Amino acid sequence: MTISRRVQGIKPSPTLTITAKAKAMKAEGIDVIGFGAGEPDFDTPDHIKKAAIKALEDGFTKYTPAGGIDELKDAVIGKFKRDNGLDYDRPQILISCGGKHCFYNLAQVLFDTGDEVIIPSPYWVSYPPMVTLADALPVILETTEESGFKMDPDRLRRTITKRTKALVLNSPCNPTGTTYTEGELREIADIVLEKGIYVISDDIYEKIVYDGFACVSIASFGKEIKERTIIVNGVSKTYSMTGWRIGFTAGPSSIIEAMNKIQGQSTSNPTSISQKASQEALNGPQDLVGVMVGEFQKRRNYVIDRLNSLEGVSCIKPVGAFYAFPNFSSYMGKTFRGKPIRDSMDLADYLLDVARVAVIPGAAFGAEGFERLSFATSMENIETGMDRIEKTIRELE
Ligand code: PLP
């Protein structure tokens, strides 16, 4: 059987190898500390679950409009107004099956063969394959630890060519936690307008920010930039609803209409019950978000201090999201009982085998020499995991 060339061009995610191995070890009864999770370890709040139960009891279990119910679109419109000072109408909003689905649909409608899409690295693992699946070309714009993994405006300007269609902006960023300030975003917005490209603003971690930081949307700087911005967001991370699969896109109505067309001929509507639950998430009490973020902040402070105290390791303090992204490059080239640690994958493998700690290799995010540790796990796990890492990396020669 021949698999399509389109799919053959997609590399399997390096995260899968580590995650599958960690899972197999756990199934054998080995106590593995998992720093791999890309989701909050908190339960979905009760009032949201109750809204889903009510939807079930009310028989709200049939097809809905492919692009989502009006009540949820209105809740999303309310969220943009409240949080971002942005005005959208229903034709500018689409509800999809998670933020990932939003990005996938968007790539399908926005990109043509040969279009270039600028993706700053380190990047979320799924951006390049989704761009490739749309027959476009991911152009990786490297950022450095020294700059806090922020794009250099001059380099961004120089990276844009006649074929550039869009820039992917992910603030707060998975995996680095890098979060752009209003001033930095204004500089990016100026370049986007000057060059006449689009910006895809993936705001999925918008609410998971620390030290009182408040995210500003690049779309809020005026009519022109709003028309060039497509916002991707969702309920997964903010409300601990990763399994419910609800994301939303806001942007020019022509783009939303085209995405709706794809959705109508592929997945149809996102789950009816999840839509009702998401409506409650957005319209209901927001205090539990703050409780969760407060807990993440304590863990972040602890894990970053521990990582920076490791010999030869440096780690920037993330302003958002729930990942630490330490630089372990001084360990590359070392050996364990004669076995070489050549790269981030080898180190992740070693930490899993010897320390029984699962981390995600930086290579998955386009950043060799780094590892990603999610602190969306209990403080107790973080303490034990860090003790194990500290002890184990000392054994490298
Ligand atoms: N964008 C980023 C940067 C992410 O890290 C994720 C999930 O890990 C998503 C989008 C998609 O989230 P979901 O599809 O669960 O809404």
mmCIF file of N, CA and C and ligand atoms in Angstrom, residues 37-39 96-103 123-127 130 168-175 202-205 232-237 241-248 321-323 365 372, ligand 1:
data_model
loop_
_atom_site.group_PDB
_atom_site.id
_atom_site.type_symbol
_atom_site.label_atom_id
_atom_site.label_comp_id
_atom_site.label_asym_id
_atom_site.label_seq_id
_atom_site.Cartn_x
_atom_site.Cartn_y
_atom_site.Cartn_z
ATOM 1 N N ALA A 37 3.650 16.382 30.084
ATOM 2 C CA ALA A 37 2.261 16.777 29.817
ATOM 3 C C ALA A 37 2.102 18.166 29.224
ATOM 4 N N GLY A 38 1.258 18.260 28.207
ATOM 5 C CA GLY A 38 0.953 19.559 27.605
ATOM 6 C C GLY A 38 -0.417 20.026 28.046
ATOM 7 N N GLU A 39 -0.827 19.607 29.246
ATOM 8 C CA GLU A 39 -2.169 19.980 29.710
ATOM 9 C C GLU A 39 -2.169 20.182 31.218
ATOM 10 N N SER A 96 -14.150 25.387 16.433
ATOM 11 C CA SER A 96 -13.596 24.151 15.859
ATOM 12 C C SER A 96 -13.246 23.177 16.980
ATOM 13 N N CYS A 97 -12.693 22.028 16.578
ATOM 14 C CA CYS A 97 -12.401 20.956 17.546
ATOM 15 C C CYS A 97 -11.012 21.163 18.161
ATOM 16 N N GLY A 98 -10.822 22.239 18.892
ATOM 17 C CA GLY A 98 -9.533 22.542 19.522
ATOM 18 C C GLY A 98 -8.750 23.577 18.737
ATOM 19 N N GLY A 99 -7.797 24.187 19.425
ATOM 20 C CA GLY A 99 -6.951 25.190 18.781
ATOM 21 C C GLY A 99 -6.182 24.596 17.615
ATOM 22 N N LYS A 100 -5.809 23.334 17.744
ATOM 23 C CA LYS A 100 -5.049 22.666 16.686
ATOM 24 C C LYS A 100 -5.868 22.582 15.401
ATOM 25 N N HIS A 101 -7.132 22.255 15.559
ATOM 26 C CA HIS A 101 -8.037 22.160 14.411
ATOM 27 C C HIS A 101 -8.220 23.536 13.764
ATOM 28 N N CYS A 102 -8.281 24.581 14.612
ATOM 29 C CA CYS A 102 -8.398 25.951 14.087
ATOM 30 C C CYS A 102 -7.205 26.222 13.181
ATOM 31 N N PHE A 103 -5.997 25.930 13.688
ATOM 32 C CA PHE A 103 -4.786 26.226 12.921
ATOM 33 C C PHE A 103 -4.760 25.399 11.639
ATOM 34 N N TYR A 123 9.501 26.367 18.502
ATOM 35 C CA TYR A 123 8.094 26.457 18.108
ATOM 36 C C TYR A 123 7.301 25.257 18.627
ATOM 37 N N TRP A 124 5.997 25.441 18.644
ATOM 38 C CA TRP A 124 5.111 24.323 18.985
ATOM 39 C C TRP A 124 5.236 23.284 17.865
ATOM 40 N N VAL A 125 5.385 22.022 18.263
ATOM 41 C CA VAL A 125 5.703 20.939 17.319
ATOM 42 C C VAL A 125 4.782 20.849 16.106
ATOM 43 N N SER A 126 3.538 21.241 16.256
ATOM 44 C CA SER A 126 2.576 20.994 15.173
ATOM 45 C C SER A 126 2.556 22.057 14.076
ATOM 46 N N TYR A 127 3.180 23.225 14.313
ATOM 47 C CA TYR A 127 3.106 24.257 13.264
ATOM 48 C C TYR A 127 3.743 23.810 11.937
ATOM 49 N N MET A 130 1.702 21.215 9.949
ATOM 50 C CA MET A 130 0.403 21.715 9.454
ATOM 51 C C MET A 130 0.606 22.656 8.264
ATOM 52 N N VAL A 168 3.740 33.290 12.212
ATOM 53 C CA VAL A 168 3.059 32.643 13.333
ATOM 54 C C VAL A 168 3.594 33.251 14.630
ATOM 55 N N LEU A 169 2.682 33.780 15.410
ATOM 56 C CA LEU A 169 3.053 34.413 16.677
ATOM 57 C C LEU A 169 2.392 33.621 17.794
ATOM 58 N N ASN A 170 3.204 33.106 18.704
ATOM 59 C CA ASN A 170 2.655 32.306 19.796
ATOM 60 C C ASN A 170 3.158 32.885 21.117
ATOM 61 N N SER A 171 2.315 33.696 21.726
ATOM 62 C CA SER A 171 2.696 34.396 22.954
ATOM 63 C C SER A 171 1.563 34.287 23.954
ATOM 64 N N PRO A 172 1.794 33.679 25.127
ATOM 65 C CA PRO A 172 2.968 32.947 25.596
ATOM 66 C C PRO A 172 3.254 31.724 24.721
ATOM 67 N N CYS A 173 4.538 31.407 24.667
ATOM 68 C CA CYS A 173 5.001 30.384 23.733
ATOM 69 C C CYS A 173 5.151 29.014 24.381
ATOM 70 N N ASN A 174 4.732 28.016 23.661
ATOM 71 C CA ASN A 174 5.070 26.633 23.972
ATOM 72 C C ASN A 174 6.213 26.295 23.019
ATOM 73 N N PRO A 175 7.446 26.043 23.443
ATOM 74 C CA PRO A 175 7.855 25.532 24.748
ATOM 75 C C PRO A 175 8.561 26.518 25.682
ATOM 76 N N ASP A 202 -1.512 32.806 17.933
ATOM 77 C CA ASP A 202 -1.976 31.649 18.706
ATOM 78 C C ASP A 202 -1.918 32.039 20.179
ATOM 79 N N ASP A 203 -3.097 32.347 20.729
ATOM 80 C CA ASP A 203 -3.187 32.902 22.087
ATOM 81 C C ASP A 203 -3.642 31.859 23.105
ATOM 82 N N ILE A 204 -3.414 30.599 22.819
ATOM 83 C CA ILE A 204 -3.982 29.536 23.656
ATOM 84 C C ILE A 204 -3.548 29.621 25.127
ATOM 85 N N TYR A 205 -2.338 30.193 25.385
ATOM 86 C CA TYR A 205 -1.859 30.314 26.789
ATOM 87 C C TYR A 205 -2.068 31.717 27.357
ATOM 88 N N VAL A 232 -6.126 32.520 17.010
ATOM 89 C CA VAL A 232 -6.498 31.147 17.342
ATOM 90 C C VAL A 232 -6.435 31.032 18.859
ATOM 91 N N ASN A 233 -7.492 30.522 19.446
ATOM 92 C CA ASN A 233 -7.522 30.389 20.907
ATOM 93 C C ASN A 233 -8.459 29.222 21.234
ATOM 94 N N GLY A 234 -8.688 28.967 22.494
ATOM 95 C CA GLY A 234 -9.564 27.856 22.855
ATOM 96 C C GLY A 234 -9.684 27.722 24.357
ATOM 97 N N VAL A 235 -10.440 26.714 24.770
ATOM 98 C CA VAL A 235 -10.702 26.553 26.200
ATOM 99 C C VAL A 235 -9.783 25.518 26.856
ATOM 100 N N SER A 236 -8.994 24.804 26.043
ATOM 101 C CA SER A 236 -8.212 23.665 26.544
ATOM 102 C C SER A 236 -7.367 23.984 27.777
ATOM 103 N N LYS A 237 -6.542 25.010 27.649
ATOM 104 C CA LYS A 237 -5.546 25.259 28.702
ATOM 105 C C LYS A 237 -6.132 26.119 29.819
ATOM 106 N N MET A 241 -9.593 21.960 29.904
ATOM 107 C CA MET A 241 -10.604 21.270 29.100
ATOM 108 C C MET A 241 -9.984 20.639 27.855
ATOM 109 N N THR A 242 -8.776 20.112 27.987
ATOM 110 C CA THR A 242 -8.073 19.592 26.804
ATOM 111 C C THR A 242 -8.845 18.485 26.081
ATOM 112 N N GLY A 243 -9.559 17.667 26.857
ATOM 113 C CA GLY A 243 -10.271 16.546 26.242
ATOM 114 C C GLY A 243 -11.594 16.925 25.596
ATOM 115 N N TRP A 244 -12.065 18.145 25.865
ATOM 116 C CA TRP A 244 -13.386 18.539 25.354
ATOM 117 C C TRP A 244 -13.323 18.952 23.889
ATOM 118 N N ARG A 245 -12.153 19.346 23.445
ATOM 119 C CA ARG A 245 -11.864 19.698 22.057
ATOM 120 C C ARG A 245 -12.689 20.872 21.522
ATOM 121 N N ILE A 246 -12.486 22.012 22.148
ATOM 122 C CA ILE A 246 -13.116 23.225 21.614
ATOM 123 C C ILE A 246 -12.067 24.333 21.469
ATOM 124 N N GLY A 247 -11.957 24.844 20.259
ATOM 125 C CA GLY A 247 -11.098 25.991 19.988
ATOM 126 C C GLY A 247 -11.896 26.997 19.180
ATOM 127 N N PHE A 248 -11.387 28.208 19.094
ATOM 128 C CA PHE A 248 -12.099 29.192 18.269
ATOM 129 C C PHE A 248 -11.115 30.083 17.521
ATOM 130 N N ALA A 321 2.573 30.288 30.032
ATOM 131 C CA ALA A 321 2.460 28.847 29.771
ATOM 132 C C ALA A 321 2.979 28.045 30.978
ATOM 133 N N PHE A 322 3.084 26.731 30.845
ATOM 134 C CA PHE A 322 3.520 25.953 32.024
ATOM 135 C C PHE A 322 4.686 25.019 31.696
ATOM 136 N N TYR A 323 5.659 25.594 30.976
ATOM 137 C CA TYR A 323 6.832 24.809 30.599
ATOM 138 C C TYR A 323 8.116 25.524 30.990
ATOM 139 N N PHE A 365 11.111 20.797 19.136
ATOM 140 C CA PHE A 365 10.658 22.186 19.015
ATOM 141 C C PHE A 365 11.632 23.015 18.180
ATOM 142 N N ARG A 372 12.326 20.125 27.278
ATOM 143 C CA ARG A 372 11.130 20.794 27.810
ATOM 144 C C ARG A 372 10.574 20.028 28.994
HETATM 145 N N1 PLP B 1 -1.221 25.998 20.312
HETATM 146 C C1 PLP B 1 -0.243 25.679 21.161
HETATM 147 C C2 PLP B 1 0.950 26.558 21.221
HETATM 148 C C3 PLP B 1 -0.327 24.540 21.971
HETATM 149 O O1 PLP B 1 0.657 24.233 22.809
HETATM 150 C C4 PLP B 1 -1.477 23.716 21.858
HETATM 151 C C5 PLP B 1 -1.580 22.470 22.634
HETATM 152 O O2 PLP B 1 -0.642 21.915 23.120
HETATM 153 C C6 PLP B 1 -2.478 24.105 20.965
HETATM 154 C C7 PLP B 1 -2.320 25.249 20.199
HETATM 155 C C8 PLP B 1 -3.724 23.301 20.718
HETATM 156 O O3 PLP B 1 -4.510 23.071 21.792
HETATM 157 P P1 PLP B 1 -5.944 22.387 21.625
HETATM 158 O O4 PLP B 1 -6.027 21.772 20.290
HETATM 159 O O5 PLP B 1 -6.027 21.398 22.736
HETATM 160 O O6 PLP B 1 -6.935 23.502 21.802
#
